[in-house]
mmCIF file of C-alpha atoms and ligand atoms in Angstrom:
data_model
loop_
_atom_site.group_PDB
_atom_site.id
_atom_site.type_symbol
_atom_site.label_atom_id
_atom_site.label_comp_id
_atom_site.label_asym_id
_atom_site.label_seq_id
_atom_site.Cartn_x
_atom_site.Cartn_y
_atom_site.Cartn_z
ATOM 1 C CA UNK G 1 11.890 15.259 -8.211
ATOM 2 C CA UNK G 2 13.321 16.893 -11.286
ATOM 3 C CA UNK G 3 15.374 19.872 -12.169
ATOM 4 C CA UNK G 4 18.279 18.895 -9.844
ATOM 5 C CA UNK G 5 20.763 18.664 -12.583
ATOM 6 C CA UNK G 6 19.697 22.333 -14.144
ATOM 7 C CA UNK G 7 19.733 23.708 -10.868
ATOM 8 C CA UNK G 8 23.433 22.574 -10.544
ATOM 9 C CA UNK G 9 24.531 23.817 -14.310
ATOM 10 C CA UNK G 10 22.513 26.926 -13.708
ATOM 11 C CA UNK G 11 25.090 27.945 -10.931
ATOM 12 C CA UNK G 12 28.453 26.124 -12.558
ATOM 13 C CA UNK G 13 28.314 23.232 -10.412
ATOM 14 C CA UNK G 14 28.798 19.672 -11.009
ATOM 15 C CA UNK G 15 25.054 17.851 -11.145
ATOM 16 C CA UNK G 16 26.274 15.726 -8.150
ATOM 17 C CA UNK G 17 25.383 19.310 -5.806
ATOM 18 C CA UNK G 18 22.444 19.298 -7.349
ATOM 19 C CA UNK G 19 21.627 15.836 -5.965
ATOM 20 C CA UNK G 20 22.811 17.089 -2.873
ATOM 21 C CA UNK G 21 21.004 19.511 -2.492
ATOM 22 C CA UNK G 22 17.854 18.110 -3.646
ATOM 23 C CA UNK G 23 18.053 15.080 -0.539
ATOM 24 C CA UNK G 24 17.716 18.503 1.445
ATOM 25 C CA UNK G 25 14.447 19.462 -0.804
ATOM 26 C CA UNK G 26 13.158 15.903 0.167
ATOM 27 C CA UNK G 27 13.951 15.738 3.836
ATOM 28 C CA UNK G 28 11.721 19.548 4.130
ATOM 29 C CA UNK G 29 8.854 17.867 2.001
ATOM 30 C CA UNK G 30 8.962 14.451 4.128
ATOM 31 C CA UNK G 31 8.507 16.742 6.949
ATOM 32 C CA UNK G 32 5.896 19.184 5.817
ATOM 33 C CA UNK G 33 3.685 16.277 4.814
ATOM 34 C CA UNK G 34 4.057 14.899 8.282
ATOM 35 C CA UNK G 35 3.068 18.012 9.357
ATOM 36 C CA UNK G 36 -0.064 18.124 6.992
ATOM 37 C CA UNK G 37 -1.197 14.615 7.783
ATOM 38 C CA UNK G 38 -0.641 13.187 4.613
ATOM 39 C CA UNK G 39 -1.099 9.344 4.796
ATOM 40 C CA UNK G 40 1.236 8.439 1.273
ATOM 41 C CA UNK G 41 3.963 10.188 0.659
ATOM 42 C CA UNK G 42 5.755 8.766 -2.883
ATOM 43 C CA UNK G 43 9.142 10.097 -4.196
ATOM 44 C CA UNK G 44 10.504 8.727 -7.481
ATOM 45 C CA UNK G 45 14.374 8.677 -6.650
ATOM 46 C CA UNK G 46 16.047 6.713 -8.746
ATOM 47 C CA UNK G 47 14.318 4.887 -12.280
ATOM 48 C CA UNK G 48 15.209 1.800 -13.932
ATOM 49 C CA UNK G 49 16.157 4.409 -16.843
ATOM 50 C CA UNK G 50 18.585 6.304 -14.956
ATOM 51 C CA UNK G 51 21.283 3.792 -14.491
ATOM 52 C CA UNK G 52 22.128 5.014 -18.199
ATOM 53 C CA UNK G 53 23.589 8.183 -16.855
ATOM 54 C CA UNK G 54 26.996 8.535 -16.654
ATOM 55 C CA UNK G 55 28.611 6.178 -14.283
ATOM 56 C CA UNK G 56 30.110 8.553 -11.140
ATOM 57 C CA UNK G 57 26.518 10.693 -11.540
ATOM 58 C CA UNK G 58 24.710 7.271 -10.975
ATOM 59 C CA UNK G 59 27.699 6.151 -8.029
ATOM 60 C CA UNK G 60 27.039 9.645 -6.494
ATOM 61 C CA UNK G 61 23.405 9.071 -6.281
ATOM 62 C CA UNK G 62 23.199 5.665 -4.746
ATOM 63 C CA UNK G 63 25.722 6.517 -2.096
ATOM 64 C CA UNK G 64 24.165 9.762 -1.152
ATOM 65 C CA UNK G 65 20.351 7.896 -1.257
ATOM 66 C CA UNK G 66 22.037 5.339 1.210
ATOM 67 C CA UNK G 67 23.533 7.848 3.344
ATOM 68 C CA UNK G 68 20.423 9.614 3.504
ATOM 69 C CA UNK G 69 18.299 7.145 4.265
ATOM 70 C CA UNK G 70 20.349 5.603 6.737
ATOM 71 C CA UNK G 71 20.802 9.240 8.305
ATOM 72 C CA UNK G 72 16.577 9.509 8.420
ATOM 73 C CA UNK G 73 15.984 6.555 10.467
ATOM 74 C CA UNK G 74 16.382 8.470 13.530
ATOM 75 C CA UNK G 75 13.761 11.154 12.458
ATOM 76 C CA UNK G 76 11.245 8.378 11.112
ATOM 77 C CA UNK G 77 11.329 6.716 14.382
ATOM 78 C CA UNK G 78 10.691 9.829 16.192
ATOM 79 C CA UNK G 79 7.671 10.468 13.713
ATOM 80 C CA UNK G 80 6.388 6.607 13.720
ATOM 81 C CA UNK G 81 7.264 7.208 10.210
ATOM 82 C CA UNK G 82 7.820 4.095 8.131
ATOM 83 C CA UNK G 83 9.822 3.771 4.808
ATOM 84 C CA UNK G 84 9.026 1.320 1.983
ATOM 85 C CA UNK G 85 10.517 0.881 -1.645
ATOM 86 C CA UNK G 86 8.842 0.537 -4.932
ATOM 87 C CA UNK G 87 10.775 -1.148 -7.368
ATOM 88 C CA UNK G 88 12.851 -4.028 -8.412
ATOM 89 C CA UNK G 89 15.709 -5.121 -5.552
ATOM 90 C CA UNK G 90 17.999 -6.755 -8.637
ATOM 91 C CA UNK G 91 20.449 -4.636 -10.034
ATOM 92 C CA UNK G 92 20.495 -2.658 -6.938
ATOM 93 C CA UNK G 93 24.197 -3.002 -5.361
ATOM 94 C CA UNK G 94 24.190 -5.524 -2.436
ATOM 95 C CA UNK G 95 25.034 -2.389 0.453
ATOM 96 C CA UNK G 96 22.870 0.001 -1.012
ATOM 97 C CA UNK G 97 19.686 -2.122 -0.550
ATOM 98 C CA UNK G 98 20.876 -3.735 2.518
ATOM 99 C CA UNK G 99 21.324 -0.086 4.004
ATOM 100 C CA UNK G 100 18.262 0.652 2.691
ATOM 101 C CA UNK G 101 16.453 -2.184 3.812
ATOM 102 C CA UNK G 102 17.583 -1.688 7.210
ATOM 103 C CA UNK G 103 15.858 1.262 7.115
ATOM 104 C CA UNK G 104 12.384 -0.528 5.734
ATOM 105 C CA UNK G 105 13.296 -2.971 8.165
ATOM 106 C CA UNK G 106 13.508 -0.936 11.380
ATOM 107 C CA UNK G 107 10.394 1.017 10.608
ATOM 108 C CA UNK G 108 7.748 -1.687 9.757
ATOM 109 C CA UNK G 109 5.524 -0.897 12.631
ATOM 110 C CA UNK G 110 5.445 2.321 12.443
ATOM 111 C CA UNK G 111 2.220 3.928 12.106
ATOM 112 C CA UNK G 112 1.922 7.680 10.642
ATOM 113 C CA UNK G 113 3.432 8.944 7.599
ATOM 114 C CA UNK G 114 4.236 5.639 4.820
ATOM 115 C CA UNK G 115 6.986 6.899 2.952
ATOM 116 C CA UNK G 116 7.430 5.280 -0.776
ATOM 117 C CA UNK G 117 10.250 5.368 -2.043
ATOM 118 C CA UNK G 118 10.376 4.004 -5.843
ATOM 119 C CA UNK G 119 14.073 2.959 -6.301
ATOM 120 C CA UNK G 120 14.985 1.008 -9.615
ATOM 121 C CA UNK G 121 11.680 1.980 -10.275
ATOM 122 C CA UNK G 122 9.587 1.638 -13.617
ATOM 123 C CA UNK G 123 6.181 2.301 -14.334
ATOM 124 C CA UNK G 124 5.994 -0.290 -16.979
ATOM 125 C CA UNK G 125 8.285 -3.089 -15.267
ATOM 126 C CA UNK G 126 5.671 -3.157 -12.460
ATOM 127 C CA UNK G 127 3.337 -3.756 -14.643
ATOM 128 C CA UNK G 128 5.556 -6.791 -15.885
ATOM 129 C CA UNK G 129 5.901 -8.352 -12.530
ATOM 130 C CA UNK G 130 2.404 -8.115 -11.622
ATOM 131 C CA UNK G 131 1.123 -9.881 -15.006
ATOM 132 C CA UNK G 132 3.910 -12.644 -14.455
ATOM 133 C CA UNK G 133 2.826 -13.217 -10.753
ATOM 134 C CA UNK G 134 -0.941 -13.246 -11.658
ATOM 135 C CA UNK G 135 -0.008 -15.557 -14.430
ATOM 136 C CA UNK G 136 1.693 -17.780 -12.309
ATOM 137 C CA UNK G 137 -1.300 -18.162 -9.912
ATOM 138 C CA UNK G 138 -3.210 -19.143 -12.756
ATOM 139 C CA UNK G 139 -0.884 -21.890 -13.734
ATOM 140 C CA UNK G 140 -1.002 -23.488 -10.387
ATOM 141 C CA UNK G 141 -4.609 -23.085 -10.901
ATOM 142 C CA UNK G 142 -5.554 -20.743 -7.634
ATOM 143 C CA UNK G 143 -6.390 -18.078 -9.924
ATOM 144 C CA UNK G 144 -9.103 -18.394 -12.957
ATOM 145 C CA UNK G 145 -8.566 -16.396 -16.058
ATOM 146 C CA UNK G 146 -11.953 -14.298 -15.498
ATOM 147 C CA UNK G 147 -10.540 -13.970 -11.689
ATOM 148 C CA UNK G 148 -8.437 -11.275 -13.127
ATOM 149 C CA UNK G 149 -9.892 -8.118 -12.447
ATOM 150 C CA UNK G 150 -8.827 -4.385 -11.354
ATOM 151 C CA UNK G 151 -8.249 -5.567 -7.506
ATOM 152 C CA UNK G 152 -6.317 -8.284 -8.289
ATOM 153 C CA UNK G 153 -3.986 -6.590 -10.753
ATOM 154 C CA UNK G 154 -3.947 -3.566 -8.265
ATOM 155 C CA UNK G 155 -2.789 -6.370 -5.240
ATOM 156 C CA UNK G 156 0.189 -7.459 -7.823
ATOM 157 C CA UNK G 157 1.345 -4.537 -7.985
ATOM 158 C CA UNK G 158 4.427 -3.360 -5.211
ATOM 159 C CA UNK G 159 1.953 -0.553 -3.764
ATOM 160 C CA UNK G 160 -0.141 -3.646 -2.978
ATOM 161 C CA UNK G 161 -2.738 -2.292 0.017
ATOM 162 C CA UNK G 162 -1.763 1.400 -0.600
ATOM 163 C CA UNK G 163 -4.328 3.679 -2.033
ATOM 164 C CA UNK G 164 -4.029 5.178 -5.429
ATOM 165 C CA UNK G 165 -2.424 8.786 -5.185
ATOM 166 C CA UNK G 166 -4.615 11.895 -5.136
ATOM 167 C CA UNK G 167 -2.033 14.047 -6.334
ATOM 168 C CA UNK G 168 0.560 13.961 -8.418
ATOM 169 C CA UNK G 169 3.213 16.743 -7.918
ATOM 170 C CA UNK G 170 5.931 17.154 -11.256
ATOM 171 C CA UNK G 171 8.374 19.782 -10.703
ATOM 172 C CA UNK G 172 10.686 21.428 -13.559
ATOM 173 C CA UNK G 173 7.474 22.165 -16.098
ATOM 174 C CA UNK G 174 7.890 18.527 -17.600
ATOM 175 C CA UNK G 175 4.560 17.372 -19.276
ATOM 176 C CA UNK G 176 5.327 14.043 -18.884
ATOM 177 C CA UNK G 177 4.087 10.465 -16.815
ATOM 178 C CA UNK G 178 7.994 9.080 -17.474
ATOM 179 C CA UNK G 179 6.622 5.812 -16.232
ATOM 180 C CA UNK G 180 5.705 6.253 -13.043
ATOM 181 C CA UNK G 181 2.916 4.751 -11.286
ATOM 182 C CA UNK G 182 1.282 4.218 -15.035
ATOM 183 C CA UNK G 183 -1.402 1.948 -13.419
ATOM 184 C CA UNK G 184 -2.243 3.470 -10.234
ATOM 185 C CA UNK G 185 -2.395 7.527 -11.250
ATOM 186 C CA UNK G 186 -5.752 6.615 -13.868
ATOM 187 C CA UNK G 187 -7.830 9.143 -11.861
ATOM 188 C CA UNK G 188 -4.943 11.313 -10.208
ATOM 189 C CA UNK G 189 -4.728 14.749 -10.472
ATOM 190 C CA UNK G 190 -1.746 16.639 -11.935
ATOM 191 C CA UNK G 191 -0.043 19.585 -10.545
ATOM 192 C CA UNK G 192 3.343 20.626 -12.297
ATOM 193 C CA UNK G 193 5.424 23.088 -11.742
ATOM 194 C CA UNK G 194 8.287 25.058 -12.988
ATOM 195 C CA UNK G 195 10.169 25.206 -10.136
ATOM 196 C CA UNK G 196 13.535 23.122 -9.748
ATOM 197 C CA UNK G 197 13.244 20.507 -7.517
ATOM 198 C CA UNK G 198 16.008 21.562 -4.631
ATOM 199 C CA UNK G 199 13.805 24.952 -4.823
ATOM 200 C CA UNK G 200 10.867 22.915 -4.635
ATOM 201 C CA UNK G 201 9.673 23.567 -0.371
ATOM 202 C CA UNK G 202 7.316 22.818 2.046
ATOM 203 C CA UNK G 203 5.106 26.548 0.778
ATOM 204 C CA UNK G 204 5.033 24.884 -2.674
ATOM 205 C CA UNK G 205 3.342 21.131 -1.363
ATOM 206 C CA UNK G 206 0.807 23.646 0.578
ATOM 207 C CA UNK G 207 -0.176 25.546 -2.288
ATOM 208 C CA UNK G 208 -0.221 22.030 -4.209
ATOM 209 C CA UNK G 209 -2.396 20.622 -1.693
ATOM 210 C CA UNK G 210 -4.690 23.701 -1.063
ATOM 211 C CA UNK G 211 -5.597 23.963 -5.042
ATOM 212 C CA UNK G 212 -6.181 19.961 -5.389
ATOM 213 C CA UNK G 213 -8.351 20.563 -2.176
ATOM 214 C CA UNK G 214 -10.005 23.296 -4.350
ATOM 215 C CA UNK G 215 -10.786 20.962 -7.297
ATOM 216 C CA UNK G 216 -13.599 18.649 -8.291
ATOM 217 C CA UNK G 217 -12.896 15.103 -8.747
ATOM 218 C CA UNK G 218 -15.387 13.114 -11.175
ATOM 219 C CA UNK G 219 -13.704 9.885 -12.039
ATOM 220 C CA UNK G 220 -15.471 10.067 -15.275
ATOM 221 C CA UNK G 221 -18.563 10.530 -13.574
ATOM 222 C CA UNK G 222 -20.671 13.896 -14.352
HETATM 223 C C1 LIG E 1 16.128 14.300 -11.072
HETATM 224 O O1 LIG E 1 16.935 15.387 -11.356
HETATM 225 C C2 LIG E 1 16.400 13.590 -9.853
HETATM 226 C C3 LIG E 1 16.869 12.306 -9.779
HETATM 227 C C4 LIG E 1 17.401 11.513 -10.881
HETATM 228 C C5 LIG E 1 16.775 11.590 -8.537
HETATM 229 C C6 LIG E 1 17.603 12.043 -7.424
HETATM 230 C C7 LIG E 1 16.791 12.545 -6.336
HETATM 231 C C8 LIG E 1 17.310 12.932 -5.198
HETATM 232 C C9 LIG E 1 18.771 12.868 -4.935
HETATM 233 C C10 LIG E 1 16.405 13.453 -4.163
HETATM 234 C C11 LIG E 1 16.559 12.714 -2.848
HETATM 235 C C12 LIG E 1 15.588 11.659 -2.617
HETATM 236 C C13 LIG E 1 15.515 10.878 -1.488
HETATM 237 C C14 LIG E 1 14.394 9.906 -1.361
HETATM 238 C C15 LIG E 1 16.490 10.947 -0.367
HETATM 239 P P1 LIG E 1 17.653 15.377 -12.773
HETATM 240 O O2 LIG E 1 19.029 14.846 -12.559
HETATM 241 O O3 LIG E 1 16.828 14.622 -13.758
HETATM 242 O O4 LIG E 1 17.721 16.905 -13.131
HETATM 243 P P2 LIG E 1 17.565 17.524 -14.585
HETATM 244 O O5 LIG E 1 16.178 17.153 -15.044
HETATM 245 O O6 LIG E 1 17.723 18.985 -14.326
HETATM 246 O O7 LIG E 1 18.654 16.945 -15.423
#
């Protein structure tokens, strides 16, 4: 969800309305992929990397992603929608993840739209966790060194028993992974886009979705 900050500058405002306004960009999207039937729908709010920002951007951002969240659970009951998080729960402050856990909590059983959200979130510090866990299996010896393979490393992992994404959606023209999903987007397709997140609407996931329906998925096969 880039481009929130530019969009701010770009009209003399502090980055902070940019935030704002792109929790309105997500709440549209959340809904228009309800409305398309999407299964998975992924947002990479907050990264391990972005607690180096400066301190009131990153206070601004976990109070309004705990407000919002906690503001949603009404609408993700009403659409059996259910809420998870990706990423690690230390570091997080004690109110913001219990807010947001609520949230997780509340919605467990719901049914339609699973809605990811990675939160102290990193690609690469996944990856960490799962090789520690699997290693720790194989020191108590329910888990053989040759047992490793590309299920069990995908079942470490905290989208454990959710499918690899089709699509992968980039907004403000960066060419970049930035260390998300690193592991589970090896056969994903790309779509980026130069519009600014908070501009980014439920016409733009359409035409997202309507082009990857268009395209013709090999997975290094001919
Ligand atoms: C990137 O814009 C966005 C973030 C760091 C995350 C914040 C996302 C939201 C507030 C959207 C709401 C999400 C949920 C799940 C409620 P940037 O600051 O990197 O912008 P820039 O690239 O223009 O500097």
């Amino acid at each position: 969800m880039d481009g929130n900050g530019r969009w701010a500058t770009r009209r003399g405002l502090p980055r902070v309305a940019g935030h704002r306004e792109g929790v309105i960009a997500a709440r549209a999207i959340v809904r228009a992929a309800d409305t398309l039937g999407l299964r998975y729908l992924t947002l990479y709010a907050f990264s391990t990397e972005n607690w180096s920002r400066p301190a009131d951007e990153v206070s601004t951002l976990m109070s309004l992603l705990e407000r919002s969240i906690h503001s949603e659970l009404p609408e993700l009951m009403a659409r059996n929608a259910r809420l998870r998080v990706l990423g690690r729960p230390h570091g997080v402050p004690a109110d913001v993840r219990r807010g947001i856990d609520h949230v997780v909590h509340e919605t467990r059983h719901n049914t339609g739209l699973t809605v990811l959200m990675a939160f102290n979130y990193g690609g690469r510090d996944e990856l960490i966790d799962a090789f520690r866990a699997l290693a720790r299996q194989v020191q108590t010896g329910e888990l053989k060194p040759d047992e490793i393979s590309e299920k069990a490393i995908s079942e470490a992992l905290y989208t454990a028993d959710v499918p690899d994404p089709d699509l992968l959606i980039r907004t403000s023209g960066e060419m970049r992974i930035s260390n998300f999903l690193l592991w589970q987007i090896a056969y994903t397709e790309l779509w980026i886009t130069p519009t600014l997140w908070p501009d980014f609407g439920a016409a733009d996931l359409y035409r997202a979705v309507a082009e990857f329906q268009g395209r013709t998925r090999r997975f290094g096969k001919v």
